[in-house]
Tab-separated table of C-alpha atoms in Angstrom:
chain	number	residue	atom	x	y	z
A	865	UNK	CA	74.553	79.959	99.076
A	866	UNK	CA	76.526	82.407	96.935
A	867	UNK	CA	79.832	81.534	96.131
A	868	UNK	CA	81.772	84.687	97.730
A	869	UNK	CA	85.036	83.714	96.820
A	870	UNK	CA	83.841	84.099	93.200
A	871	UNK	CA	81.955	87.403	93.880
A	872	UNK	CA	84.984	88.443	96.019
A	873	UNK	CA	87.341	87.863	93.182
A	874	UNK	CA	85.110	89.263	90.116
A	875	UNK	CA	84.467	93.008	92.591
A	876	UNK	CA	88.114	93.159	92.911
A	877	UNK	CA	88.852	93.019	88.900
A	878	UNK	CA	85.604	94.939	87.817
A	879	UNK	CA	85.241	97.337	90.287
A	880	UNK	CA	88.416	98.123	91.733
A	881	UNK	CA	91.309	97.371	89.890
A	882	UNK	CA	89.511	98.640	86.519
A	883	UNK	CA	88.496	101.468	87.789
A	884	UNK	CA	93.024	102.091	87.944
A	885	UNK	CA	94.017	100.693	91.325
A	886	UNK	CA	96.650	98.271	90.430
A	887	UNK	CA	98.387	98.296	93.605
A	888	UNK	CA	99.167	93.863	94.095
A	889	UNK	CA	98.741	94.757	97.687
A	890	UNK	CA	96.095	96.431	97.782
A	891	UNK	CA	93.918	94.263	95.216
A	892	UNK	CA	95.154	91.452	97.573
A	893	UNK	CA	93.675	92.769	100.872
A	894	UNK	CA	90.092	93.008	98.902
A	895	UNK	CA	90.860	89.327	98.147
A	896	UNK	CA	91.555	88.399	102.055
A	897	UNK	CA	88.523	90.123	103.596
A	898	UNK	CA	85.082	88.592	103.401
A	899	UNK	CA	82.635	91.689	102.701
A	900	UNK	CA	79.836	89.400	103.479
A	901	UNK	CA	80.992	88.968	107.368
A	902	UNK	CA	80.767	93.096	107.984
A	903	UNK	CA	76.984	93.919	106.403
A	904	UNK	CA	73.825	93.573	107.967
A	905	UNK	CA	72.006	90.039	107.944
A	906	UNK	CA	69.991	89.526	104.855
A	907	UNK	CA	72.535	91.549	102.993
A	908	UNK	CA	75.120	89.088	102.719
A	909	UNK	CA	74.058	87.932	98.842
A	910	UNK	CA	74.974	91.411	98.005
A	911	UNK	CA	77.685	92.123	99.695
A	912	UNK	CA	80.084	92.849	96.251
A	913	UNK	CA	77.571	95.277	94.460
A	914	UNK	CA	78.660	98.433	93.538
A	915	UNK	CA	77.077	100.438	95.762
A	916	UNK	CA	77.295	100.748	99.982
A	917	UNK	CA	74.780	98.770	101.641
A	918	UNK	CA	73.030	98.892	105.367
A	919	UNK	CA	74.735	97.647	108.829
A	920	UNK	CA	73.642	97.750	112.512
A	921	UNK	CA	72.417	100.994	114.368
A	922	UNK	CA	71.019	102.389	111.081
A	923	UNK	CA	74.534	103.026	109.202
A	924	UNK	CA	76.337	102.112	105.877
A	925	UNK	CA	79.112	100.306	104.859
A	926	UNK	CA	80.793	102.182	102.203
A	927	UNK	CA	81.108	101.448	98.088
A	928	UNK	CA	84.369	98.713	97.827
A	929	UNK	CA	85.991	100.740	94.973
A	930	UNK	CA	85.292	104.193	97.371
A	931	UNK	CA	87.164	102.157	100.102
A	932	UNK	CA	90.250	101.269	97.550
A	933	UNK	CA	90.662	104.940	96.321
A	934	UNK	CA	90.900	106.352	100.321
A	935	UNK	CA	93.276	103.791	101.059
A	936	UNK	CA	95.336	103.916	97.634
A	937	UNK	CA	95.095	108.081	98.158
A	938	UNK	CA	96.726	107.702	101.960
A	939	UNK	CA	99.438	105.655	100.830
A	940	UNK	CA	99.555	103.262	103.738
A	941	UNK	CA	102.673	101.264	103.947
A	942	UNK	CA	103.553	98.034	106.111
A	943	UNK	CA	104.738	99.881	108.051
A	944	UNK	CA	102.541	102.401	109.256
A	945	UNK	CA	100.022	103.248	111.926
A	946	UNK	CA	96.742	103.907	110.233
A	947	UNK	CA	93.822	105.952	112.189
A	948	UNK	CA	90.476	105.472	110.837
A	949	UNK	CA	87.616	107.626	111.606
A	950	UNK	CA	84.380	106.050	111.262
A	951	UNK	CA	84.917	102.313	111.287
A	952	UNK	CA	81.396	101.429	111.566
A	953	UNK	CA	81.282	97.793	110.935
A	954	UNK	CA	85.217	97.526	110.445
A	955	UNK	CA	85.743	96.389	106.677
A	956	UNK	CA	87.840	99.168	105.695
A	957	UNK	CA	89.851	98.606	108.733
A	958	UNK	CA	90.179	94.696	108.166
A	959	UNK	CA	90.861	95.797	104.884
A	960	UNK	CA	93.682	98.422	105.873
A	961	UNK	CA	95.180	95.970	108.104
A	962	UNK	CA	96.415	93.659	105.455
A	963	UNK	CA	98.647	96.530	104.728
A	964	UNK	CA	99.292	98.331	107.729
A	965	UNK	CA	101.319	97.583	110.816
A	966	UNK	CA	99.224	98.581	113.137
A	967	UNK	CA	95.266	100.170	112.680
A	968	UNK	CA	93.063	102.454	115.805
A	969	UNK	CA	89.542	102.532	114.845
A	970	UNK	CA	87.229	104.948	116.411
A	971	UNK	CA	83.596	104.556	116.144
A	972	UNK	CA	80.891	107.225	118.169
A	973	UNK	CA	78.156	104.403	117.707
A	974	UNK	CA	78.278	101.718	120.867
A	975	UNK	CA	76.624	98.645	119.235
A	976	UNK	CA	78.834	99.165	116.079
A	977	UNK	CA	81.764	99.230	118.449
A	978	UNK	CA	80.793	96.062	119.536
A	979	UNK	CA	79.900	94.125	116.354
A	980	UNK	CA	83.542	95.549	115.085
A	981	UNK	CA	85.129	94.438	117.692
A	982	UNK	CA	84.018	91.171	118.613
A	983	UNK	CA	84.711	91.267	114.150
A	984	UNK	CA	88.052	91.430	114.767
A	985	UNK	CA	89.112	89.271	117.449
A	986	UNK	CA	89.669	85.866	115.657
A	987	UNK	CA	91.723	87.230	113.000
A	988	UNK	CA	92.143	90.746	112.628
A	989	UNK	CA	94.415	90.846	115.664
A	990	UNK	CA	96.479	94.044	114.587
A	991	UNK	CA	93.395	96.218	114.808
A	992	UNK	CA	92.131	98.289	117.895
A	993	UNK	CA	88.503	99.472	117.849
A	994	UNK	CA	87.920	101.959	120.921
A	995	UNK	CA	84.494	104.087	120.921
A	996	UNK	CA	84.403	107.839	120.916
A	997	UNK	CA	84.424	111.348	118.931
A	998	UNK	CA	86.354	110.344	116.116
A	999	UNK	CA	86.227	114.349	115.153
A	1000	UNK	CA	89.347	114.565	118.211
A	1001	UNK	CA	91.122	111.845	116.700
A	1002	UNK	CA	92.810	109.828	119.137
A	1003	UNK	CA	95.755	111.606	120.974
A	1004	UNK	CA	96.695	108.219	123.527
A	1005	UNK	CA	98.371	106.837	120.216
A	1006	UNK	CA	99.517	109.515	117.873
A	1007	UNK	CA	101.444	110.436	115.642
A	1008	UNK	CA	99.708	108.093	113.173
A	1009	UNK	CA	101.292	108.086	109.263
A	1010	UNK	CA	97.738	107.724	107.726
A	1011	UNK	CA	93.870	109.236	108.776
A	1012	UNK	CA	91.037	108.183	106.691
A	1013	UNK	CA	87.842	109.648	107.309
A	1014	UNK	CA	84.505	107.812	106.407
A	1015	UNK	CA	82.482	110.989	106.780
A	1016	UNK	CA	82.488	114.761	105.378
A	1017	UNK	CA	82.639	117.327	107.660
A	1018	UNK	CA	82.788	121.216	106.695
A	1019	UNK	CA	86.568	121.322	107.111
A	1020	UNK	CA	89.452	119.331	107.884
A	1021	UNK	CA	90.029	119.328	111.786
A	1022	UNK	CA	93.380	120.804	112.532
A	1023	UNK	CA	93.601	117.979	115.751
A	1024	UNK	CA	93.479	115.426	112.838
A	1025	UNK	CA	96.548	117.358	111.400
A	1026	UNK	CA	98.373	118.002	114.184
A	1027	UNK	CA	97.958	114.088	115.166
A	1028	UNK	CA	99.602	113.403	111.539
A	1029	UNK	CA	103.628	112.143	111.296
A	1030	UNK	CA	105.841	114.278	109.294
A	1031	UNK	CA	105.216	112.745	105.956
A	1032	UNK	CA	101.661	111.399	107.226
A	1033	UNK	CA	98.926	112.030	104.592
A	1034	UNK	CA	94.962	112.249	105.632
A	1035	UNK	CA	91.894	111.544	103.526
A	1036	UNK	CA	88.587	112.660	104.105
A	1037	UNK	CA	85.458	114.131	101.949
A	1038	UNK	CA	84.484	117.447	102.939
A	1039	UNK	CA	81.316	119.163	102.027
A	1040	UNK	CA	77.522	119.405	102.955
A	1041	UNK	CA	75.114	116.380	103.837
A	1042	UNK	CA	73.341	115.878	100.813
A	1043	UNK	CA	74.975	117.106	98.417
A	1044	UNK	CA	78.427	116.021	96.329
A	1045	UNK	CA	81.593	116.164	98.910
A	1046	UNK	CA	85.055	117.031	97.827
A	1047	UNK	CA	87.243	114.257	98.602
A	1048	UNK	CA	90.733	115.540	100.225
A	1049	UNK	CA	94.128	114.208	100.590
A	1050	UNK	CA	95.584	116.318	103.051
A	1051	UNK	CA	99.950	115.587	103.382
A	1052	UNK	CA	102.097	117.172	106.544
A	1053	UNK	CA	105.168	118.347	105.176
A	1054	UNK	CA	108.235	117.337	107.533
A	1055	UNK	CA	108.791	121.193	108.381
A	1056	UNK	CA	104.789	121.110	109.466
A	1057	UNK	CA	103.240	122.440	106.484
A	1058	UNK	CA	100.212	121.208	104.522
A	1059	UNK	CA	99.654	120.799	100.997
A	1060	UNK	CA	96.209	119.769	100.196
A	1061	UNK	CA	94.572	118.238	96.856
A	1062	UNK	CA	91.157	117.306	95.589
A	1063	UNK	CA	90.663	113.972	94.664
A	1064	UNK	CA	87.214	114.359	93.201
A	1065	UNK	CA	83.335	114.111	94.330
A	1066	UNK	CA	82.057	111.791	96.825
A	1067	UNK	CA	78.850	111.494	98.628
A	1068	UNK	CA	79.364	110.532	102.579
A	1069	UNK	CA	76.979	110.529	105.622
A	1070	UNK	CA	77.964	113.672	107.967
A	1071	UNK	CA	80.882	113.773	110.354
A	1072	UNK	CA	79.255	114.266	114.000
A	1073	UNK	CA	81.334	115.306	116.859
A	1074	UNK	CA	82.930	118.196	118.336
A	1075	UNK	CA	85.156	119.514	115.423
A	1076	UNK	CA	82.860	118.136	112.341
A	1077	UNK	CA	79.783	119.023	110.586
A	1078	UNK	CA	79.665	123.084	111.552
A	1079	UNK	CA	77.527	125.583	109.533
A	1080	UNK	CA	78.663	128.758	108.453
């Protein structure tokens, strides 16, 4: 049996925090959530390689240090109300809620729904995992303060804005299937406006729903 604790420990240092996230809290919710407990069985010994790996219902579970930078770019405080879009297996939300106050996951897959959930229950208790078009947000609880997106659509859905706080920032990699995706940070200004920036390429499966992948 691997020692994960060790593995945990040495992905943190190598691959996150010397890649230039120094954040203590944020290197210290890597260190409190057991990678190895969200990936598909007989993936477990690899569960702090560089690189995503496979879940249930045919899905991935995303890079660590690709996790870090989306969480590090949306500035989540304790105090905030994080929406992620995506959850799949629910790392990056286990992961988020050892910062946030409060995290909705939304997940259009009905077995991963399940696994995340039933994930979540012994001691992730200040996470919600509902199932549903992630691309619509999730109205019932908004205004959230932070939106990360674990898929690239061909734009940044304006419901995702308008369910933003003033002062609420929003992450997601837009761009093609296939291809290199621009990863965004979107910010709401308090009078409404947005000021966008690129945070560099990213590759990401496509975001399916009502207001994501669109050609043209």
């Amino acid at each position: 049996m691997p020692d994960f604790a060790k593995l945990r420990e040495r992905m943190v240092r190598r691959q996150i925090e010397a890649r230039g996230i120094n954040s203590l809290t944020i290197l210290n919710a890597f260190r409190n959530v057991p990678r190895e407990d969200f990936v598909s069985a007989g993936h477990a010994s690899a569960a702090y390689e560089d690189h995503p790996l496979p879940i249930e219902a045919g899905q991935t579970i995303s890079q660590p240090y690709i996790v870090a930078l989306m969480i590090a770019a949306a500035e989540i405080g304790p105090n905030d109300r994080v929406l992620e879009i995506g959850t799949g297996s629910g790392y990056a939300a286990a992961v988020i809620s050892r910062i946030a106050a409060e995290v909705i996951g939304i997940e259009r897959q009905p077995r991963l729904v399940k696994v995340a959930r039933e994930r979540m229950r012994a001691r992730f208790k200040n996470v919600a995992i509902f199932g549903g078009d992630g691309t619509l947000g999730w109205p019932d609880a908004a205004p959230f303060d932070a939106i990360i997106a674990a898929a690239s659509g061909s734009h940044v859905p304006h419901v995702l804005i308008d369910q933003l706080a003033p002062g609420g920032r929003l992450v997601m990699p837009v761009g093609g299937p296939g291809r290199v995706q621009d990863l965004l940070k979107v910010t709401k200004r308090v009078d409404g406006t947005v000021v966008q920036e690129s945070l560099g390429g990213v590759r990401f499966v496509p975001l399916i729903g009502e207001e994501g992948w669109q050609e043209g």
